[in-house]
Coordinates of C-alpha atoms and ligand atoms in Angstrom, one line a residue:
M76 CA 1.4 19.3 12.1
T77 CA -2.1 20.2 11.3
N78 CA -4.4 17.3 11.4
T79 CA -6.5 15.4 14.0
Q80 CA -3.6 13.6 15.9
K81 CA -5.8 10.6 16.3
L82 CA -2.8 8.4 15.7
N83 CA -0.7 10.0 18.4
G84 CA 1.4 7.3 20.1
T85 CA 1.1 4.8 17.2
V86 CA 3.6 3.6 14.7
A87 CA 2.8 3.1 11.1
L88 CA 5.0 1.3 8.4
V89 CA 4.4 2.3 4.7
T90 CA 6.0 0.3 2.0
G91 CA 6.7 1.8 -1.4
A92 CA 6.9 5.3 0.3
S93 CA 9.4 6.6 -2.2
S94 CA 6.8 8.0 -4.5
G95 CA 3.2 8.2 -5.3
I96 CA 0.4 6.8 -3.0
G97 CA 3.0 5.5 -0.5
E98 CA 4.7 8.8 -0.1
A99 CA 1.4 10.8 0.3
T100 CA 0.1 8.1 2.8
A101 CA 3.2 8.5 4.9
V102 CA 2.8 12.3 5.0
A103 CA -1.1 11.9 5.9
L104 CA -0.4 9.3 8.7
A105 CA 2.4 11.5 10.2
E106 CA 0.0 14.5 10.0
H107 CA -2.5 12.4 12.1
G108 CA 0.4 12.0 14.7
A109 CA 1.8 8.6 13.9
A110 CA 5.5 8.0 13.9
V111 CA 6.1 6.4 10.3
A112 CA 8.5 4.0 9.1
I113 CA 9.0 4.6 5.3
A114 CA 10.5 1.9 3.2
A115 CA 11.6 1.6 -0.5
R116 CA 14.6 0.9 -2.5
R117 CA 15.4 4.4 -3.4
K118 CA 17.1 5.6 -0.2
D119 CA 17.7 9.2 -1.4
R120 CA 14.1 9.6 -2.0
I121 CA 12.9 8.3 1.4
D122 CA 15.6 10.1 3.3
A123 CA 14.3 13.4 1.7
L124 CA 10.8 12.3 2.7
A125 CA 11.7 11.7 6.3
G126 CA 13.3 15.1 6.3
R127 CA 10.2 16.8 5.2
I128 CA 8.1 15.0 7.7
A129 CA 10.5 15.7 10.6
D130 CA 10.6 19.5 9.4
A131 CA 6.8 19.6 9.7
G132 CA 7.1 18.4 13.3
G133 CA 6.5 14.6 12.6
T134 CA 8.7 11.5 13.3
A135 CA 9.9 9.6 10.4
L136 CA 12.4 6.7 10.0
A137 CA 13.6 5.8 6.5
I138 CA 14.5 2.2 5.9
E139 CA 16.0 1.0 2.6
A140 CA 14.2 -2.3 1.8
D141 CA 13.4 -4.6 -1.0
V142 CA 10.2 -6.3 -0.2
S143 CA 10.5 -8.9 -2.7
S144 CA 13.4 -10.4 -0.5
Q145 CA 12.0 -12.2 2.6
A146 CA 15.1 -11.3 4.6
S147 CA 14.7 -7.7 3.7
A148 CA 11.0 -7.5 4.3
E149 CA 11.4 -9.1 7.7
A150 CA 14.3 -6.9 8.6
L151 CA 12.2 -3.9 7.8
V152 CA 9.4 -4.9 10.1
E153 CA 11.9 -5.7 12.9
Q154 CA 13.8 -2.5 12.4
T155 CA 10.7 -0.5 12.6
V156 CA 9.6 -2.2 16.0
A157 CA 13.2 -2.0 17.3
D158 CA 13.7 1.8 16.5
L159 CA 10.1 3.0 16.9
G160 CA 8.9 0.6 19.7
R161 CA 5.9 -1.0 18.3
L162 CA 3.8 -1.5 15.1
D163 CA 0.0 -0.4 15.0
T164 CA -0.4 -0.1 11.4
L165 CA 1.0 -1.7 8.2
I166 CA 0.2 -0.1 4.7
N167 CA 1.3 -2.7 2.2
N168 CA 1.5 -0.3 -0.8
A169 CA 4.7 -1.3 -2.8
G170 CA 3.9 -2.6 -6.2
V171 CA 4.5 -2.6 -9.8
M172 CA 2.2 -2.8 -12.9
L173 CA 3.8 -4.1 -16.1
L174 CA 1.0 -4.5 -18.8
G175 CA 0.8 -5.9 -22.2
P176 CA -0.5 -9.0 -24.1
A177 CA 0.4 -12.4 -22.6
V178 CA 1.5 -13.6 -26.0
D179 CA 5.4 -13.3 -26.0
A180 CA 5.3 -11.3 -22.9
P181 CA 8.7 -10.9 -21.2
L182 CA 8.6 -13.6 -18.4
E183 CA 10.8 -11.4 -16.3
E184 CA 7.9 -8.7 -16.1
W185 CA 5.6 -11.4 -14.7
E186 CA 8.0 -12.6 -12.2
R187 CA 8.6 -9.1 -11.1
M188 CA 4.9 -8.5 -10.4
I189 CA 4.6 -11.7 -8.4
S190 CA 7.6 -11.1 -6.5
V191 CA 6.6 -7.5 -5.5
N192 CA 2.9 -7.4 -5.4
V193 CA 2.2 -10.9 -4.0
Q194 CA 5.5 -12.3 -2.3
G195 CA 6.4 -8.8 -1.1
L196 CA 3.1 -8.1 0.5
L197 CA 3.0 -11.5 2.0
Y198 CA 6.5 -11.3 3.6
C199 CA 5.7 -7.9 5.1
A200 CA 2.2 -9.2 6.2
H201 CA 3.8 -12.4 7.7
A202 CA 6.3 -10.4 9.6
A203 CA 3.9 -7.7 10.9
I204 CA 1.0 -9.9 12.1
P205 CA 2.5 -10.8 15.6
H206 CA 3.3 -7.1 16.1
L207 CA -0.2 -6.0 15.0
L208 CA -1.8 -8.5 17.3
R209 CA 0.3 -7.3 20.2
A210 CA -0.5 -3.8 19.4
A211 CA -4.1 -4.3 19.2
E212 CA -4.0 -5.9 22.7
D213 CA -1.8 -3.4 24.5
S214 CA -2.9 0.0 22.8
P215 CA -5.5 2.4 24.4
R216 CA -7.0 2.5 20.9
R217 CA -7.7 -1.3 21.1
I218 CA -7.0 -1.6 17.4
A219 CA -4.3 -2.3 14.8
D220 CA -4.6 -2.1 11.1
M221 CA -3.2 -3.7 7.9
V222 CA -4.2 -1.9 4.6
N223 CA -3.5 -3.8 1.6
I224 CA -3.4 -1.7 -1.6
S225 CA -5.0 -3.7 -4.5
S226 CA -6.6 -1.8 -7.6
V227 CA -9.7 -1.8 -9.8
A228 CA -7.6 -4.4 -11.5
G229 CA -8.1 -6.6 -8.3
R230 CA -11.9 -6.6 -9.2
V231 CA -12.1 -6.6 -12.9
A232 CA -9.7 -8.6 -15.3
R233 CA -8.8 -7.1 -18.7
S234 CA -7.1 -8.2 -21.8
G235 CA -3.5 -7.1 -21.5
S236 CA -3.3 -7.0 -17.7
G237 CA -3.7 -10.7 -16.9
V238 CA -0.8 -11.1 -14.4
Y239 CA -1.2 -7.7 -12.8
N240 CA -5.0 -8.8 -12.5
L241 CA -3.7 -12.1 -11.0
T242 CA -1.7 -10.4 -8.4
K243 CA -4.3 -7.9 -7.3
H244 CA -7.1 -10.4 -7.3
G245 CA -4.7 -12.5 -5.0
V246 CA -4.4 -9.5 -2.7
G247 CA -8.1 -9.3 -2.4
A248 CA -8.5 -13.0 -1.7
F249 CA -5.7 -13.1 1.0
S250 CA -7.0 -9.8 2.7
E251 CA -10.4 -11.1 3.0
S252 CA -9.3 -14.4 4.5
L253 CA -7.0 -12.9 6.9
R254 CA -9.5 -10.2 7.9
Q255 CA -11.9 -13.1 9.0
E256 CA -9.1 -14.8 10.9
V257 CA -7.9 -11.8 12.9
T258 CA -10.8 -9.3 13.2
S259 CA -12.1 -10.8 16.5
R260 CA -8.6 -9.9 17.8
H261 CA -9.0 -6.3 16.8
V262 CA -6.7 -6.4 13.8
R263 CA -8.4 -4.8 11.0
V264 CA -7.5 -5.8 7.4
S265 CA -8.7 -3.4 4.7
L266 CA -8.5 -3.4 1.1
V267 CA -8.1 -0.2 -1.0
E268 CA -8.7 -0.5 -4.8
P269 CA -7.8 2.7 -6.6
G270 CA -8.5 3.5 -10.3
A271 CA -6.1 5.6 -12.3
V272 CA -3.9 7.7 -10.0
A273 CA -1.2 10.1 -11.5
T274 CA 2.0 8.5 -10.1
E275 CA 5.2 7.0 -11.6
L276 CA 3.5 3.4 -11.9
A277 CA 2.9 3.4 -15.7
S278 CA 6.3 4.7 -16.4
H279 CA 8.1 1.5 -15.9
N280 CA 6.1 -0.1 -18.8
R281 CA 7.8 -0.6 -22.3
P282 CA 7.3 2.4 -24.5
E283 CA 4.7 0.8 -26.9
I284 CA 2.7 -0.3 -23.7
Q285 CA 2.8 3.3 -22.3
E286 CA 1.4 4.6 -25.7
Q287 CA -1.5 2.2 -25.5
M288 CA -2.1 3.3 -21.9
K289 CA -2.2 6.8 -22.9
G290 CA -5.2 6.1 -25.1
R291 CA -7.2 4.5 -22.3
F292 CA -6.5 7.0 -19.6
G293 CA -5.2 10.2 -21.5
G294 CA -8.7 11.7 -21.8
I295 CA -9.6 11.6 -18.2
E296 CA -8.7 13.5 -15.1
R297 CA -6.8 11.0 -13.0
M298 CA -6.8 11.0 -9.2
Q299 CA -3.9 12.3 -7.1
S300 CA -2.0 10.3 -4.7
E301 CA -3.3 12.5 -1.8
D302 CA -6.9 11.3 -2.7
I303 CA -5.9 7.8 -1.9
A304 CA -3.8 8.8 1.2
D305 CA -6.9 10.5 2.5
A306 CA -9.0 7.3 2.1
I307 CA -6.3 5.3 3.9
A308 CA -6.0 7.8 6.5
Y309 CA -9.9 7.6 7.0
I310 CA -9.6 3.9 7.3
V311 CA -7.0 3.8 10.0
T312 CA -8.4 6.7 12.1
R313 CA -11.9 4.9 12.6
P314 CA -12.9 4.2 16.2
W315 CA -12.1 0.5 17.1
R316 CA -15.7 -0.8 16.5
V317 CA -15.6 0.4 12.9
A318 CA -13.9 -1.7 10.3
V319 CA -13.8 -0.4 6.7
N320 CA -13.2 -3.7 4.8
E321 CA -13.0 -2.4 1.3
M322 CA -12.8 0.8 -0.6
L323 CA -13.1 0.9 -4.5
I324 CA -12.1 4.5 -5.6
R325 CA -12.2 5.7 -9.3
P326 CA -11.7 9.0 -10.9
T327 CA -14.9 10.4 -11.7
E328 CA -14.4 10.1 -15.3
Q329 CA -13.3 6.6 -15.3
E330 CA -16.0 4.3 -16.6
N331 CA -14.5 0.9 -15.9
Ligands
NAP221 N1 -1.3 4.6 -9.8 C1 -2.4 3.9 -10.1 O1 -3.0 4.3 -11.1 C2 -2.8 2.8 -9.2 C3 -4.0 2.2 -9.4 C4 -4.3 1.1 -8.5 C5 -3.5 0.6 -7.6 N2 -2.2 1.1 -7.6 C6 -1.3 0.5 -6.6 O2 -0.8 1.5 -5.7 C7 0.4 1.0 -5.1 C8 1.4 2.2 -5.2 O3 1.7 2.5 -6.6 P1 2.0 4.1 -7.1 O4 0.8 4.2 -8.1 O5 2.1 5.1 -6.0 O6 3.2 3.9 -8.0 P2 4.6 4.4 -7.7 O7 4.7 5.8 -7.7 O8 5.4 3.8 -8.8 O9 5.2 3.8 -6.4 C9 5.4 2.3 -6.3 C10 6.3 2.3 -5.1 O10 6.6 0.8 -4.8 C11 8.0 0.7 -4.5 N3 8.4 -0.5 -5.0 C12 8.5 -1.1 -6.1 N4 9.2 -2.2 -6.0 C13 9.5 -2.4 -4.7 C14 10.4 -3.4 -4.0 N5 10.9 -4.5 -4.7 N6 10.7 -3.0 -2.6 C15 10.1 -2.1 -2.1 N7 9.5 -1.1 -2.7 C16 9.2 -1.2 -4.0 C17 8.7 1.9 -5.1 O11 9.8 2.4 -4.5 P3 11.4 2.0 -5.1 O12 11.3 1.8 -6.5 O13 12.1 3.2 -4.6 O14 11.7 0.7 -4.4 C18 7.6 3.1 -4.9 O15 7.9 3.7 -3.9 C19 0.9 -0.3 -6.1 O16 0.5 -1.3 -5.4 C20 0.0 -0.2 -7.2 O17 -0.3 -1.3 -7.9 C21 -1.9 2.3 -8.2

């Protein structure tokens, strides 16, 4: 492992770690010395990632979980603490983005976004908070972190992305409220709002929606998952007195 080792002795849980931003974040936190629990539904992908982290000298635990199930989210947090001993850092990253006009939209898509982006994040947060408070009290770093992944879509609403906007605006509101509640107890709650990142996220949309999205982002150089992982690693490796509350990160060529 090549990085600063600032997270030695800590345990991080990354949801949605089977691809994209979550996968890159798990690697980055492991490089900083954290033992990482990596969660998603695609077990083969997280098993392979755990293998790669271990091969590089890190510690990783792959846990199959569907965060939209309260029981599964709670079991995920509890298994992390049982197997790795504690929980210092939660990266609430799992999410889906299903765009298109509200008129005649498949209700199932709306329900899926709310169940993963909102309920899933809340289930993980609820289960993790007691452990994060404990970690902040007993660790030499005097700090614990929850990083919630929102989006530019959590700041700006657009025609054709109303329910995704709803979920990410909700993540922002919850994060700021929770931040105020727990910051004096040294649990930092941070919000990261990426613009376009080259991941699998858009590929779950209907073909006609994917065509429209190409029109919007086709001409710009999108960010890589590692760019966002880098920002997340920066946030959680600050000294305890520094809380990065919010980070909005767009590709240079993305205007809005
Ligand atoms: N890419 C962008 O342009 C962009 C921009 C702004 C914000 N974001 C946000 O960044 C986060 C990560 O997205 P990404 O771009 O990295 O996309 P991605 O490659 O599609 O990754 C999404 C991750 O979420 C997991 N996931 C989905 N449903 C889940 C469930 N029910 N339970 C557990 N895990 C679940 C997926 O794993 P499984 O399918 O294996 O479960 C996958 O690991 C999302 O919250 C997204 O909204 C992305």
